[in-house]
């Protein structure tokens, strides 16, 4: 039992899960689940009570029992006990002070990545302001490699997302070329397929690989199909660079996605066996999002932000190239408006980076949410200052297959220009050598553009 008194009123929280939920900043998903604080006073009381508990509590008092959930077992069995000794004496409030201290730099945070459990990250996140989240995130650097180098401080990559409602090859290629000519695609050229057909997946992979190899583009490609389909595509000789899968923070959530840790390991090993990377072997791409466990009725009465952090423990086990929180995609039932989406995006980036993940963000919203592109501009700019590894590049910021609003190729140019951010270094040099960018990183479009455009008509 946990409690705190405000103005002679005692607020009691019977479990650690209840305390975490009541301390979480307001969001519609927790209200929908019936676990949110009933008032601002109760939320503040929960945050103050949370600040006073020891970090060791999260090792001793498990919010989902070890015997009932393989994600809990993963978290406990892989916990870095040796480096945890550095912070084991701290409370959650003391941990916040530690993270904000000038002496806590990139090197210190890197050593602690596997000593920080998801629940610790989620807990300290709940008592931090927006500027706290940005400041600590900006200290972190998580670098990954496949055919280029992602996550270097001062760089912001993009996933070029050329989705098409019928998987039309020419339509997809038109978007690919459009994105490349605006300097997008260094994180990955990744297609969400409109169907779950393996033959179509293989065809899309071959087309993307042909473009990449023909023009020697130092990036990686991916068709974001279910990982079991990707395994079958590998068995049929498809040119798979990255294996993709959506994941959640509980065993039941992942079961709703049709996966478990064993299947993820199989996909990881199958993709590694192809040895297609030239600079590194980070071959996994995961997507997450607050609310997925609630939508699957697999939340165990735990708040969505804590469960999101638990999903990062799953991702961390597979040394991914990319982890993307699709922050506003599930809808207003979980993140009601722009304010909640902005806060959630910064929370996800903070928790993922603190745990050692190469975090990107799909800065997005659905058309029925109380949000607009101004909100997305704000979150995009804040994530740029926080050191986000990558964002999305969608033609016109409007995904015509998934029917939601994201960020455009122009948005990436904007944030790179305003904040002095650069593409991945190998991709940047290719853009310059191809005549797409000049030495000042300005779009130039030379005869290379015409060569690329010819691909569509072939």
Coordinates of C-alpha atoms in Angstrom, one line a residue:
X1 CA 0.0 0.0 0.0
X2 CA 1.2 3.5 -0.9
X3 CA -0.2 6.8 0.4
X4 CA 0.3 10.5 0.5
X5 CA -1.5 13.3 2.3
X6 CA -2.5 16.7 0.8
X7 CA -4.3 19.3 2.9
X8 CA -5.2 16.7 5.5
X9 CA -6.7 14.3 3.0
X10 CA -5.0 10.9 2.8
X11 CA -4.8 9.4 -0.7
X12 CA -4.3 5.6 -0.6
X13 CA -3.0 3.5 -3.5
X14 CA -3.4 -0.2 -2.9
X15 CA -0.9 -1.5 -5.4
X16 CA 2.2 -0.3 -7.3
X17 CA 0.2 -0.7 -10.6
X18 CA -2.5 1.6 -9.2
X19 CA 0.1 4.1 -8.0
X20 CA 1.7 4.2 -11.5
X21 CA -1.7 4.6 -13.2
X22 CA -2.9 7.4 -10.9
X23 CA 0.4 9.2 -11.2
X24 CA 0.3 9.2 -15.0
X25 CA -0.4 12.5 -16.8
X26 CA -4.0 12.6 -18.0
X27 CA -4.9 10.5 -21.1
X28 CA -8.1 9.2 -22.4
X29 CA -6.9 5.6 -22.6
X30 CA -6.4 5.3 -18.9
X31 CA -9.8 7.0 -18.3
X32 CA -11.4 4.4 -20.7
X33 CA -9.7 1.6 -18.7
X34 CA -11.1 3.1 -15.4
X35 CA -7.7 3.4 -13.8
X36 CA -6.9 7.1 -14.2
X37 CA -6.8 9.5 -11.3
X38 CA -10.2 10.9 -10.5
X39 CA -8.9 14.5 -10.0
X40 CA -5.8 16.6 -10.4
X41 CA -5.3 16.5 -6.6
X42 CA -5.3 12.7 -6.6
X43 CA -2.8 12.7 -9.5
X44 CA -0.4 15.0 -7.7
X45 CA -0.7 12.9 -4.5
X46 CA 0.2 9.8 -6.6
X47 CA 3.1 11.6 -8.2
X48 CA 4.4 12.7 -4.8
X49 CA 4.0 9.2 -3.4
X50 CA 5.7 7.7 -6.4
X51 CA 8.6 10.1 -6.0
X52 CA 9.3 8.8 -2.5
X53 CA 9.5 5.0 -3.3
X54 CA 12.9 3.3 -3.9
X55 CA 13.9 2.1 -7.3
X56 CA 14.5 -1.3 -5.8
X57 CA 10.7 -1.5 -5.4
X58 CA 10.3 -2.2 -9.1
X59 CA 12.5 -5.3 -8.7
X60 CA 10.7 -6.6 -5.6
X61 CA 7.0 -5.7 -6.4
X62 CA 6.3 -6.8 -9.9
X63 CA 3.2 -5.3 -11.5
X64 CA 2.6 -8.5 -13.5
X65 CA 3.7 -11.7 -11.7
X66 CA 6.9 -13.4 -13.0
X67 CA 5.0 -16.7 -13.4
X68 CA 2.2 -15.2 -15.6
X69 CA 4.0 -13.1 -18.2
X70 CA 7.1 -13.8 -20.3
X71 CA 7.8 -10.1 -20.7
X72 CA 8.1 -9.8 -16.9
X73 CA 10.5 -12.8 -16.9
X74 CA 12.5 -11.2 -19.7
X75 CA 12.8 -7.9 -17.7
X76 CA 13.9 -9.6 -14.5
X77 CA 16.2 -12.2 -16.1
X78 CA 18.1 -9.7 -18.2
X79 CA 18.4 -7.0 -15.6
X80 CA 21.9 -5.6 -15.3
X81 CA 22.3 -6.0 -11.5
X82 CA 26.0 -4.9 -11.5
X83 CA 25.4 -1.4 -13.0
X84 CA 22.1 -1.1 -11.1
X85 CA 24.2 -0.7 -8.0
X86 CA 25.1 2.8 -9.2
X87 CA 21.5 3.9 -8.7
X88 CA 20.0 1.3 -6.4
X89 CA 20.0 3.7 -3.4
X90 CA 17.9 6.2 -5.2
X91 CA 14.2 6.9 -4.9
X92 CA 12.2 7.8 -8.1
X93 CA 12.5 11.5 -7.2
X94 CA 16.2 11.0 -6.5
X95 CA 16.5 9.3 -9.9
X96 CA 15.0 12.3 -11.6
X97 CA 17.5 14.6 -9.9
X98 CA 20.3 12.2 -11.0
X99 CA 19.2 12.2 -14.6
X100 CA 19.0 16.0 -14.7
X101 CA 22.4 16.5 -13.1
X102 CA 25.2 18.0 -15.3
X103 CA 27.5 15.2 -14.3
X104 CA 25.1 12.6 -15.7
X105 CA 26.3 12.6 -19.3
X106 CA 26.1 10.3 -22.3
X107 CA 28.7 7.9 -21.0
X108 CA 27.0 7.5 -17.6
X109 CA 23.6 6.9 -19.2
X110 CA 25.0 4.4 -21.7
X111 CA 26.3 2.2 -18.9
X112 CA 23.0 2.3 -17.1
X113 CA 20.8 1.3 -20.1
X114 CA 20.2 -2.3 -19.2
X115 CA 20.1 -1.5 -15.5
X116 CA 17.0 0.5 -15.9
X117 CA 13.8 -1.5 -16.1
X118 CA 10.7 -0.3 -18.0
X119 CA 8.9 0.4 -14.8
X120 CA 11.7 2.5 -13.5
X121 CA 11.8 4.5 -16.7
X122 CA 8.0 4.9 -16.7
X123 CA 7.9 5.9 -13.1
X124 CA 10.5 8.7 -13.3
X125 CA 8.9 9.8 -16.6
X126 CA 5.6 10.5 -14.8
X127 CA 7.1 13.1 -12.4
X128 CA 9.1 14.9 -15.1
X129 CA 8.1 18.0 -17.1
X130 CA 8.3 18.3 -20.8
X131 CA 11.6 20.2 -20.6
X132 CA 12.9 17.4 -18.3
X133 CA 12.1 14.8 -20.8
X134 CA 13.8 16.7 -23.6
X135 CA 16.9 17.5 -21.6
X136 CA 17.6 14.0 -20.5
X137 CA 16.7 12.5 -23.9
X138 CA 19.1 14.9 -25.6
X139 CA 21.9 13.5 -23.5
X140 CA 21.4 10.0 -24.8
X141 CA 23.0 8.7 -28.0
X142 CA 22.0 5.3 -29.3
X143 CA 23.8 4.4 -32.6
X144 CA 22.8 1.5 -34.9
X145 CA 24.1 0.3 -38.2
X146 CA 23.1 -1.8 -41.2
X147 CA 24.2 -0.1 -44.5
X148 CA 24.5 3.3 -42.9
X149 CA 25.0 4.8 -39.4
X150 CA 21.9 6.0 -37.5
X151 CA 21.5 7.9 -34.2
X152 CA 24.6 10.0 -34.3
X153 CA 24.1 13.3 -32.3
X154 CA 23.3 16.0 -34.8
X155 CA 21.7 13.7 -37.3
X156 CA 18.0 13.1 -38.0
X157 CA 17.0 10.2 -40.3
X158 CA 13.7 9.5 -42.0
X159 CA 11.8 6.4 -42.9
X160 CA 10.5 6.9 -46.5
X161 CA 7.0 5.5 -46.3
X162 CA 5.7 5.0 -49.9
X163 CA 2.4 3.2 -49.1
X164 CA -0.2 2.6 -51.7
X165 CA -3.8 1.3 -51.2
X166 CA -3.4 -1.4 -53.9
X167 CA 0.3 -2.0 -53.6
X168 CA 0.7 -0.6 -57.1
X169 CA 4.4 -0.8 -58.1
X170 CA 4.4 2.4 -60.1
X171 CA 2.6 4.4 -57.4
X172 CA 5.1 3.1 -54.8
X173 CA 8.1 3.9 -56.9
X174 CA 6.7 7.4 -57.6
X175 CA 6.7 8.0 -53.8
X176 CA 10.1 6.5 -53.3
X177 CA 11.7 8.7 -55.9
X178 CA 9.8 11.8 -54.6
X179 CA 11.2 11.1 -51.1
X180 CA 14.7 10.4 -52.2
X181 CA 14.8 13.7 -54.2
X182 CA 13.9 15.5 -51.0
X183 CA 16.6 13.7 -49.0
X184 CA 14.4 11.2 -47.3
X185 CA 15.0 7.4 -46.8
X186 CA 18.1 7.0 -44.8
X187 CA 16.5 5.2 -41.8
X188 CA 14.7 2.8 -44.1
X189 CA 12.5 2.7 -47.2
X190 CA 9.6 0.9 -45.6
X191 CA 6.3 -0.1 -47.1
X192 CA 3.2 -1.1 -45.2
X193 CA 1.6 -3.6 -47.6
X194 CA -2.1 -3.3 -48.3
X195 CA -2.5 -7.1 -48.3
X196 CA -1.0 -10.0 -46.4
X197 CA 0.0 -11.8 -49.5
X198 CA 3.6 -13.3 -49.4
X199 CA 4.0 -13.2 -53.2
X200 CA 3.2 -9.5 -53.1
X201 CA 5.7 -8.9 -50.3
X202 CA 8.4 -10.7 -52.2
X203 CA 7.7 -8.7 -55.3
X204 CA 7.8 -5.4 -53.3
X205 CA 11.1 -6.4 -51.7
X206 CA 12.7 -7.2 -55.1
X207 CA 11.6 -3.9 -56.6
X208 CA 13.0 -1.9 -53.7
X209 CA 16.2 -3.9 -53.7
X210 CA 16.6 -3.3 -57.4
X211 CA 16.3 0.5 -57.0
X212 CA 18.7 0.4 -54.1
X213 CA 21.3 -1.7 -55.8
X214 CA 21.0 0.0 -59.2
X215 CA 21.8 3.5 -57.7
X216 CA 24.0 2.2 -54.9
X217 CA 21.9 3.9 -52.2
X218 CA 23.3 3.3 -48.8
X219 CA 20.1 2.5 -47.0
X220 CA 17.9 -0.5 -46.1
X221 CA 14.5 -1.6 -47.2
X222 CA 11.6 -3.3 -45.5
X223 CA 8.1 -4.5 -46.1
X224 CA 6.3 -4.2 -42.9
X225 CA 4.5 -7.5 -43.0
X226 CA 3.9 -9.9 -40.1
X227 CA 7.2 -11.5 -39.0
X228 CA 6.0 -15.0 -39.8
X229 CA 5.4 -13.8 -43.4
X230 CA 8.9 -12.4 -43.5
X231 CA 10.4 -15.7 -42.3
X232 CA 8.6 -17.4 -45.2
X233 CA 9.8 -14.8 -47.6
X234 CA 13.4 -15.4 -46.5
X235 CA 12.8 -19.2 -47.0
X236 CA 11.8 -18.3 -50.6
X237 CA 14.9 -16.3 -51.3
X238 CA 13.6 -12.8 -50.9
X239 CA 16.1 -10.0 -50.4
X240 CA 15.1 -9.1 -46.8
X241 CA 17.1 -6.4 -45.0
X242 CA 15.1 -5.9 -41.9
X243 CA 12.4 -8.0 -40.1
X244 CA 9.5 -6.0 -38.9
X245 CA 7.0 -6.6 -36.1
X246 CA 4.5 -4.6 -34.0
X247 CA 5.0 -5.4 -30.3
X248 CA 3.5 -4.7 -27.0
X249 CA 4.3 -4.7 -23.3
X250 CA 2.5 -7.9 -22.1
X251 CA 2.6 -11.5 -23.2
X252 CA -1.2 -11.3 -24.0
X253 CA -0.7 -8.2 -26.1
X254 CA 1.9 -9.9 -28.2
X255 CA -0.3 -12.9 -28.5
X256 CA -3.0 -10.6 -30.0
X257 CA -0.3 -9.7 -32.6
X258 CA 0.3 -13.3 -33.3
X259 CA 3.8 -13.4 -31.8
X260 CA 5.8 -14.3 -28.8
X261 CA 9.5 -14.1 -27.8
X262 CA 10.3 -17.4 -29.5
X263 CA 8.8 -16.3 -32.8
X264 CA 10.7 -13.0 -32.6
X265 CA 13.9 -14.9 -32.0
X266 CA 13.2 -17.1 -35.0
X267 CA 12.7 -14.0 -37.2
X268 CA 15.8 -12.3 -35.8
X269 CA 18.0 -15.4 -36.5
X270 CA 16.5 -15.9 -40.0
X271 CA 17.3 -12.3 -41.0
X272 CA 20.7 -12.3 -39.5
X273 CA 21.5 -15.5 -41.5
X274 CA 21.3 -13.5 -44.7
X275 CA 24.2 -11.2 -43.7
X276 CA 23.0 -8.4 -45.9
X277 CA 24.3 -5.5 -43.8
X278 CA 27.6 -3.9 -44.8
X279 CA 28.3 -1.8 -41.7
X280 CA 26.4 -3.6 -39.0
X281 CA 24.0 -6.4 -38.1
X282 CA 21.1 -4.5 -36.5
X283 CA 18.3 -6.2 -38.5
X284 CA 15.1 -5.7 -36.5
X285 CA 12.5 -3.0 -36.9
X286 CA 9.8 -2.7 -34.2
X287 CA 6.8 -0.4 -33.9
X288 CA 4.9 0.3 -30.7
X289 CA 2.2 2.7 -29.5
X290 CA 0.5 3.6 -26.2
X291 CA -2.9 1.9 -26.0
X292 CA -2.2 -1.3 -27.9
X293 CA -2.5 -3.4 -24.7
X294 CA -5.8 -1.8 -23.8
X295 CA -7.2 -2.3 -27.3
X296 CA -6.3 -6.0 -27.0
X297 CA -7.9 -6.3 -23.5
X298 CA -4.4 -7.3 -22.3
X299 CA -3.5 -4.4 -20.0
X300 CA -3.7 -6.1 -16.6
X301 CA -5.2 -2.8 -15.2
X302 CA -1.8 -1.1 -15.9
X303 CA -1.6 2.4 -17.4
X304 CA -0.7 2.6 -21.1
X305 CA 2.5 4.6 -20.7
X306 CA 4.0 2.0 -18.4
X307 CA 3.0 -0.8 -20.7
X308 CA 4.6 1.1 -23.6
X309 CA 7.8 1.2 -21.7
X310 CA 7.6 -2.6 -21.2
X311 CA 7.3 -3.0 -24.9
X312 CA 10.8 -1.5 -25.1
X313 CA 12.2 -4.4 -23.0
X314 CA 11.0 -6.7 -25.8
X315 CA 12.7 -4.5 -28.5
X316 CA 15.9 -4.2 -26.5
X317 CA 16.4 -8.0 -26.4
X318 CA 16.9 -8.0 -30.2
X319 CA 19.3 -5.1 -30.8
X320 CA 17.1 -3.4 -33.3
X321 CA 18.1 -1.0 -36.0
X322 CA 14.9 1.0 -35.5
X323 CA 12.1 1.4 -32.9
X324 CA 9.2 3.6 -33.8
X325 CA 6.5 4.8 -31.5
X326 CA 3.5 5.4 -33.8
X327 CA 2.3 7.8 -31.2
X328 CA -1.1 9.1 -32.4
X329 CA -2.1 6.2 -34.7
X330 CA -4.5 4.3 -32.5
X331 CA -6.8 7.2 -32.0
X332 CA -8.5 9.6 -29.6
X333 CA -9.8 6.7 -27.4
X334 CA -6.2 6.4 -26.2
X335 CA -4.7 9.9 -26.8
X336 CA -7.5 12.3 -27.1
X337 CA -6.0 15.5 -28.3
X338 CA -2.8 17.2 -29.5
X339 CA -1.7 17.9 -25.9
X340 CA -1.8 14.2 -25.0
X341 CA -0.2 13.2 -28.2
X342 CA 2.7 15.6 -27.7
X343 CA 3.3 14.5 -24.1
X344 CA 3.1 10.8 -25.1
X345 CA 5.6 11.2 -28.0
X346 CA 8.1 12.8 -25.7
X347 CA 7.5 10.2 -23.0
X348 CA 8.0 7.3 -25.4
X349 CA 11.2 8.8 -26.8
X350 CA 12.6 9.5 -23.3
X351 CA 11.8 6.0 -22.0
X352 CA 13.2 4.2 -25.1
X353 CA 16.4 6.2 -25.2
X354 CA 16.9 5.8 -21.4
X355 CA 16.7 2.0 -22.0
X356 CA 19.1 2.1 -24.9
X357 CA 16.9 2.0 -27.9
X358 CA 17.2 3.7 -31.3
X359 CA 13.9 5.6 -30.9
X360 CA 12.1 7.2 -33.8
X361 CA 8.6 8.6 -33.8
X362 CA 5.8 8.6 -36.3
X363 CA 4.5 12.1 -35.4
X364 CA 0.9 11.5 -36.3
X365 CA -2.8 11.6 -35.6
X366 CA -6.0 10.1 -36.9
X367 CA -8.6 12.3 -38.6
X368 CA -11.1 11.9 -35.7
X369 CA -8.7 13.1 -33.0
X370 CA -8.8 16.6 -31.5
X371 CA -5.4 17.4 -33.1
X372 CA -4.1 19.1 -36.3
X373 CA -0.9 19.7 -38.1
X374 CA 0.1 22.6 -35.8
X375 CA 0.3 20.0 -33.0
X376 CA 2.4 17.8 -35.1
X377 CA 4.8 20.7 -36.0
X378 CA 5.2 21.3 -32.3
X379 CA 5.9 17.6 -31.5
X380 CA 8.3 17.3 -34.5
X381 CA 10.3 20.3 -33.3
X382 CA 10.4 19.2 -29.7
X383 CA 11.6 15.7 -30.8
X384 CA 14.3 17.3 -33.0
X385 CA 15.7 19.1 -29.9
X386 CA 15.4 15.9 -27.9
X387 CA 17.6 13.9 -30.3
X388 CA 15.1 11.7 -31.9
X389 CA 16.8 9.2 -34.2
X390 CA 14.2 9.3 -37.1
X391 CA 10.8 10.4 -38.2
X392 CA 8.5 9.5 -41.1
X393 CA 8.5 10.8 -44.6
X394 CA 5.1 10.4 -46.1
X395 CA 4.0 12.1 -49.4
X396 CA 2.1 15.2 -48.4
X397 CA 2.0 14.0 -44.8
X398 CA -1.2 12.1 -45.7
X399 CA -0.9 8.3 -45.9
X400 CA -3.5 7.3 -48.5
X401 CA -3.4 3.6 -47.6
X402 CA -3.4 3.8 -43.7
X403 CA -5.6 6.9 -43.8
X404 CA -3.9 9.0 -41.1
X405 CA -1.8 12.1 -40.9
X406 CA 1.9 12.0 -40.4
X407 CA 5.0 14.1 -41.4
X408 CA 6.1 14.9 -45.0
X409 CA 9.4 15.0 -46.8
X410 CA 9.1 18.8 -46.4
X411 CA 8.7 18.5 -42.7
X412 CA 12.0 16.6 -42.5
X413 CA 13.7 19.4 -44.5
X414 CA 12.2 22.0 -42.1
X415 CA 13.4 20.4 -38.9
X416 CA 16.9 19.6 -40.3
X417 CA 17.3 23.2 -41.5
X418 CA 16.0 24.9 -38.3
X419 CA 17.9 22.7 -35.9
X420 CA 21.0 22.2 -38.0
X421 CA 20.4 18.4 -38.2
X422 CA 21.9 16.2 -41.0
X423 CA 21.0 12.9 -42.7
X424 CA 22.9 9.7 -41.8
X425 CA 26.5 10.5 -42.9
X426 CA 26.8 7.8 -45.6
X427 CA 23.4 8.7 -47.0
X428 CA 24.3 12.4 -47.0
X429 CA 27.5 11.8 -49.0
X430 CA 25.4 9.8 -51.5
X431 CA 22.9 12.6 -51.8
X432 CA 25.7 15.0 -52.5
X433 CA 27.5 12.7 -55.0
X434 CA 24.2 12.1 -56.8
X435 CA 23.6 15.8 -57.2
X436 CA 20.4 15.8 -55.0
X437 CA 22.0 17.9 -52.3
X438 CA 24.8 20.5 -52.5
X439 CA 27.6 20.9 -49.9
X440 CA 25.3 23.2 -47.9
X441 CA 22.7 20.4 -47.8
X442 CA 20.4 22.4 -50.0
X443 CA 18.2 20.5 -52.5
X444 CA 19.6 21.0 -56.0
X445 CA 18.1 18.2 -58.3
X446 CA 20.5 17.7 -61.2
X447 CA 20.4 15.2 -64.1
X448 CA 20.4 12.4 -61.5
X449 CA 16.8 13.4 -60.9
X450 CA 15.9 12.6 -64.5
X451 CA 17.7 9.2 -64.2
X452 CA 15.7 8.3 -61.1
X453 CA 12.4 9.4 -62.6
X454 CA 12.9 7.1 -65.6
X455 CA 12.4 4.1 -63.2
X456 CA 8.7 4.8 -63.0
X457 CA 8.1 4.4 -66.7
X458 CA 10.2 1.2 -67.0

